[in-house]
Amino acid sequence: GAVVSQHPSWVICKSGTSVKIECRSLDFQATTMFWYRQFPKQSLMLMATSNEGSKATYEQGVEKDKFLINHASLTLSTLTVTSAHPEDSSFYICSSPGPTNEKLFFGSGTQLSVL
Amino acid sequence: GQQVMQIPQYQHVQEGEDFTTYCNSSTTLSNIQWYKQRPGGHPVFLIQLVKSGEVKKQKRLTFQFGEAKKNSSLHITATQTTDVGTYFCADLTGNQFYFGTGTSLTVIP
């Protein structure tokens, strides 16, 4: 199956700093990448959809200036949490529909803790 | 975004008992997918249902899509400790995947 590699797995940062999370498709071209946020014991909330070479589409209530998404190549999508605050602490996970565009392949997720 | 509700939110069962989670939508779903997320892990695709009334089986797991394509269920027969995790249904709408609220399953040995 398709592999999506996500880094870092864990990050702890100070309030006010920015954090970049990378997701790479290792054996296929990821035209589309979905970014989700998951709080403990809760569901995955879709934050935005990124498409290679175009602007990301953000879900209602997600601040596009705070969560910067870049999808500059077919194998790399990044999410940057700018000026992070403690309330941004969460599990962030990316996923792509894979080469057949039928099911989602997930990265391993990034646990962000903002102090 | 879409809101797909799942019940129950949590379920504790004794090993060997059956388990069912239900997924309900207020709108008609084009298709529905099921994922399993182990504690500390990422979701893994289980199955996709497309047709009205469709039933699919994977060993002890039975998936069903409602006739009106507004609900779906996942039934596990004779649960095992390896079944522990959170089960999500997901709706693919307009090239975006929206996840249900999830059901967390705990299996007591």
Short mmCIF file of C-alpha atoms in Angstrom, two decimals:
data_model
loop_
_atom_site.label_atom_id
_atom_site.label_comp_id
_atom_site.label_asym_id
_atom_site.label_seq_id
_atom_site.Cartn_x
_atom_site.Cartn_y
_atom_site.Cartn_z
CA GLY A 1 0.00 0.00 0.00
CA ALA A 2 0.91 3.65 -0.27
CA VAL A 3 3.12 5.12 2.44
CA VAL A 4 2.82 8.60 3.91
CA SER A 5 5.73 9.65 6.08
CA GLN A 6 5.06 12.37 8.65
CA HIS A 7 7.65 14.26 10.71
CA PRO A 8 8.16 15.07 13.46
CA SER A 9 6.27 12.58 15.62
CA TRP A 10 6.52 14.77 18.71
CA VAL A 11 7.27 18.43 19.12
CA ILE A 12 7.30 20.61 22.19
CA CYS A 13 7.60 24.32 21.65
CA LYS A 14 7.28 27.58 23.50
CA SER A 15 4.24 29.76 23.09
CA GLY A 16 4.66 32.19 20.21
CA THR A 17 6.95 30.05 18.11
CA SER A 18 6.11 28.40 14.79
CA VAL A 19 6.18 24.69 14.10
CA LYS A 20 6.40 23.00 10.71
CA ILE A 21 5.02 19.53 10.11
CA GLU A 22 5.96 17.63 6.97
CA CYS A 23 4.15 14.87 5.16
CA ARG A 24 5.80 13.03 2.31
CA SER A 25 4.33 10.43 0.01
CA LEU A 26 7.08 7.85 -0.43
CA ASP A 27 5.86 5.61 -3.23
CA PHE A 28 3.18 7.57 -5.01
CA GLN A 29 2.33 11.08 -6.07
CA ALA A 30 0.04 12.78 -3.60
CA THR A 31 -2.00 15.24 -5.60
CA THR A 32 -4.21 15.83 -2.59
CA MET A 33 -3.34 15.90 1.11
CA PHE A 34 -5.85 16.23 3.90
CA TRP A 35 -4.84 17.72 7.23
CA TYR A 36 -6.69 16.69 10.36
CA ARG A 37 -6.51 17.65 14.02
CA GLN A 38 -7.47 15.24 16.75
CA PHE A 39 -7.95 16.06 20.42
CA PRO A 40 -7.70 13.25 23.01
CA LYS A 41 -10.52 10.74 22.72
CA GLN A 42 -12.16 12.74 19.96
CA SER A 43 -12.66 12.35 16.25
CA LEU A 44 -10.50 13.59 13.41
CA MET A 45 -11.52 17.09 12.42
CA LEU A 46 -10.71 18.07 8.87
CA MET A 47 -8.76 21.31 8.90
CA ALA A 48 -7.90 21.79 5.27
CA THR A 49 -7.38 20.13 1.94
CA SER A 50 -4.25 20.88 -0.01
CA ASN A 51 -3.76 20.26 -3.69
CA GLU A 52 -0.39 20.33 -5.39
CA GLY A 53 0.31 23.67 -6.98
CA SER A 54 -2.76 25.48 -5.71
CA LYS A 55 -4.02 27.16 -2.57
CA ALA A 56 -5.35 25.01 0.21
CA THR A 57 -9.06 24.86 0.97
CA TYR A 58 -9.75 25.48 4.64
CA GLU A 59 -12.72 24.24 6.62
CA GLN A 60 -14.99 26.74 8.28
CA GLY A 61 -13.50 28.05 11.51
CA VAL A 62 -9.89 27.18 10.67
CA GLU A 63 -7.64 30.22 10.48
CA LYS A 64 -5.68 30.09 7.26
CA ASP A 65 -3.14 32.62 8.50
CA LYS A 66 -2.44 30.53 11.55
CA PHE A 67 -2.27 27.15 9.88
CA LEU A 68 -0.21 27.65 6.76
CA ILE A 69 -0.33 24.82 4.28
CA ASN A 70 2.05 24.41 1.40
CA HIS A 71 1.86 21.68 -1.22
CA ALA A 72 4.63 22.68 -3.59
CA SER A 73 5.36 19.23 -4.99
CA LEU A 74 3.56 15.97 -5.61
CA THR A 75 5.38 14.30 -2.76
CA LEU A 76 5.47 16.94 -0.05
CA SER A 77 2.86 18.87 1.88
CA THR A 78 3.62 20.94 4.96
CA LEU A 79 1.55 22.43 7.74
CA THR A 80 3.02 25.31 9.71
CA VAL A 81 1.39 26.28 12.97
CA THR A 82 2.34 29.93 13.34
CA SER A 83 2.61 31.71 16.68
CA ALA A 84 1.56 28.59 18.49
CA HIS A 85 -0.37 28.83 21.74
CA PRO A 86 -1.24 26.18 24.33
CA GLU A 87 -4.71 25.76 22.84
CA ASP A 88 -3.05 24.61 19.61
CA SER A 89 -1.69 21.58 21.43
CA SER A 90 -3.14 18.59 19.65
CA PHE A 91 -2.45 15.59 17.46
CA TYR A 92 -2.07 16.66 13.82
CA ILE A 93 -2.26 14.03 11.13
CA CYS A 94 -2.09 14.11 7.36
CA SER A 95 -3.57 11.71 4.87
CA SER A 96 -3.74 11.22 1.16
CA PRO A 97 -6.18 9.26 -0.99
CA GLY A 98 -3.32 7.30 -2.49
CA PRO A 99 -2.70 6.40 -6.12
CA THR A 100 -6.16 4.93 -6.71
CA ASN A 101 -7.93 7.81 -4.97
CA GLU A 102 -10.21 5.39 -3.13
CA LYS A 103 -9.07 5.23 0.47
CA LEU A 104 -6.98 7.30 2.80
CA PHE A 105 -3.41 6.53 3.78
CA PHE A 106 -2.37 8.32 6.94
CA GLY A 107 0.87 9.66 8.22
CA SER A 108 1.85 8.57 11.71
CA GLY A 109 0.77 11.89 13.18
CA THR A 110 2.47 14.70 15.09
CA GLN A 111 1.76 15.34 18.75
CA LEU A 112 2.24 19.07 19.34
CA SER A 113 2.60 20.41 22.85
CA VAL A 114 2.81 24.17 23.28
CA LEU A 115 4.10 25.35 26.63
CA GLY B 1 -18.27 20.37 7.11
CA GLN B 2 -20.37 17.28 7.27
CA GLN B 3 -21.39 15.77 10.60
CA VAL B 4 -21.67 12.04 10.82
CA MET B 5 -22.72 10.76 14.23
CA GLN B 6 -21.65 7.48 15.67
CA ILE B 7 -23.06 5.59 18.61
CA PRO B 8 -22.07 4.56 21.11
CA GLN B 9 -19.16 6.86 21.90
CA TYR B 10 -17.60 4.26 24.16
CA GLN B 11 -18.15 0.53 24.55
CA HIS B 12 -16.63 -1.89 27.03
CA VAL B 13 -17.15 -5.57 26.31
CA GLN B 14 -15.94 -8.81 27.79
CA GLU B 15 -13.68 -10.74 25.46
CA GLY B 16 -15.85 -13.04 23.38
CA GLU B 17 -18.87 -10.76 23.38
CA ASP B 18 -20.15 -9.11 20.24
CA PHE B 19 -19.83 -5.39 19.46
CA THR B 20 -21.70 -3.08 17.12
CA THR B 21 -21.16 0.57 16.24
CA TYR B 22 -23.62 2.61 14.25
CA CYS B 23 -23.01 5.52 11.94
CA ASN B 24 -25.81 7.95 11.08
CA SER B 25 -26.01 10.84 8.67
CA SER B 26 -28.78 13.35 8.06
CA THR B 27 -27.90 13.40 4.38
CA THR B 28 -27.54 10.66 1.82
CA LEU B 29 -24.00 9.36 1.60
CA SER B 30 -22.41 8.59 -1.73
CA ASN B 31 -20.26 5.96 -0.07
CA ILE B 32 -18.97 5.19 3.38
CA GLN B 33 -15.65 3.94 4.60
CA TRP B 34 -14.62 2.43 7.92
CA TYR B 35 -11.30 2.97 9.65
CA LYS B 36 -9.73 1.61 12.82
CA GLN B 37 -7.35 3.60 14.99
CA ARG B 38 -5.38 1.74 17.63
CA PRO B 39 -4.44 3.69 20.77
CA GLY B 40 -1.53 5.96 19.92
CA GLY B 41 -1.70 5.04 16.25
CA HIS B 42 -3.11 6.39 13.06
CA PRO B 43 -6.34 5.33 11.32
CA VAL B 44 -6.15 2.35 9.02
CA PHE B 45 -8.64 1.69 6.25
CA LEU B 46 -10.92 -1.29 6.77
CA ILE B 47 -13.52 -1.24 4.03
CA GLN B 48 -15.66 0.83 1.68
CA LEU B 49 -19.38 0.42 1.07
CA VAL B 50 -20.98 1.93 -1.99
CA LYS B 51 -24.27 0.26 -2.79
CA SER B 52 -27.56 0.64 -0.96
CA GLY B 53 -28.08 -2.29 1.40
CA GLU B 54 -24.57 -3.60 0.81
CA VAL B 55 -23.13 -6.08 3.29
CA LYS B 56 -19.47 -7.02 3.42
CA LYS B 57 -17.61 -9.35 5.72
CA GLN B 58 -14.01 -9.52 6.84
CA LYS B 59 -13.54 -12.55 9.09
CA ARG B 60 -15.33 -11.55 12.33
CA LEU B 61 -16.25 -8.08 11.05
CA THR B 62 -19.53 -7.42 9.22
CA PHE B 63 -20.18 -4.07 7.58
CA GLN B 64 -23.57 -2.91 6.39
CA PHE B 65 -24.79 0.10 4.42
CA GLY B 66 -28.40 1.14 4.96
CA GLU B 67 -30.99 0.97 2.23
CA ALA B 68 -31.37 4.74 2.24
CA LYS B 69 -27.57 5.20 2.36
CA LYS B 70 -27.90 7.34 5.46
CA ASN B 71 -26.57 4.87 7.97
CA SER B 72 -24.04 2.13 8.33
CA SER B 73 -22.97 -0.37 10.94
CA LEU B 74 -19.93 -2.39 11.90
CA HIS B 75 -20.46 -5.57 13.86
CA ILE B 76 -17.67 -7.60 15.43
CA THR B 77 -18.44 -11.15 16.46
CA ALA B 78 -16.68 -12.66 19.46
CA THR B 79 -14.38 -9.74 20.21
CA GLN B 80 -10.71 -10.28 20.93
CA THR B 81 -8.23 -8.03 22.72
CA THR B 82 -6.72 -7.18 19.35
CA ASP B 83 -9.98 -5.47 18.42
CA VAL B 84 -9.28 -2.67 20.90
CA GLY B 85 -9.27 0.78 19.30
CA THR B 86 -11.51 3.48 17.95
CA TYR B 87 -13.65 2.74 14.93
CA PHE B 88 -14.55 5.60 12.63
CA CYS B 89 -16.86 5.79 9.70
CA ALA B 90 -15.95 8.31 7.05
CA ASP B 91 -17.95 10.02 4.36
CA LEU B 92 -16.36 10.96 1.07
CA THR B 93 -18.15 14.05 -0.13
CA GLY B 94 -16.90 16.13 -3.01
CA ASN B 95 -13.33 14.80 -2.75
CA GLN B 96 -13.17 15.47 0.99
CA PHE B 97 -13.22 12.89 3.73
CA TYR B 98 -15.23 13.68 6.85
CA PHE B 99 -14.96 11.37 9.81
CA GLY B 100 -17.68 10.29 12.18
CA THR B 101 -17.40 10.92 15.89
CA GLY B 102 -15.96 7.47 16.48
CA THR B 103 -16.65 4.59 18.85
CA SER B 104 -13.93 3.61 21.29
CA LEU B 105 -13.91 -0.13 21.99
CA THR B 106 -12.35 -1.61 25.09
CA VAL B 107 -12.14 -5.38 25.36
CA ILE B 108 -11.77 -6.81 28.84
CA PRO B 109 -9.80 -10.06 28.89
#
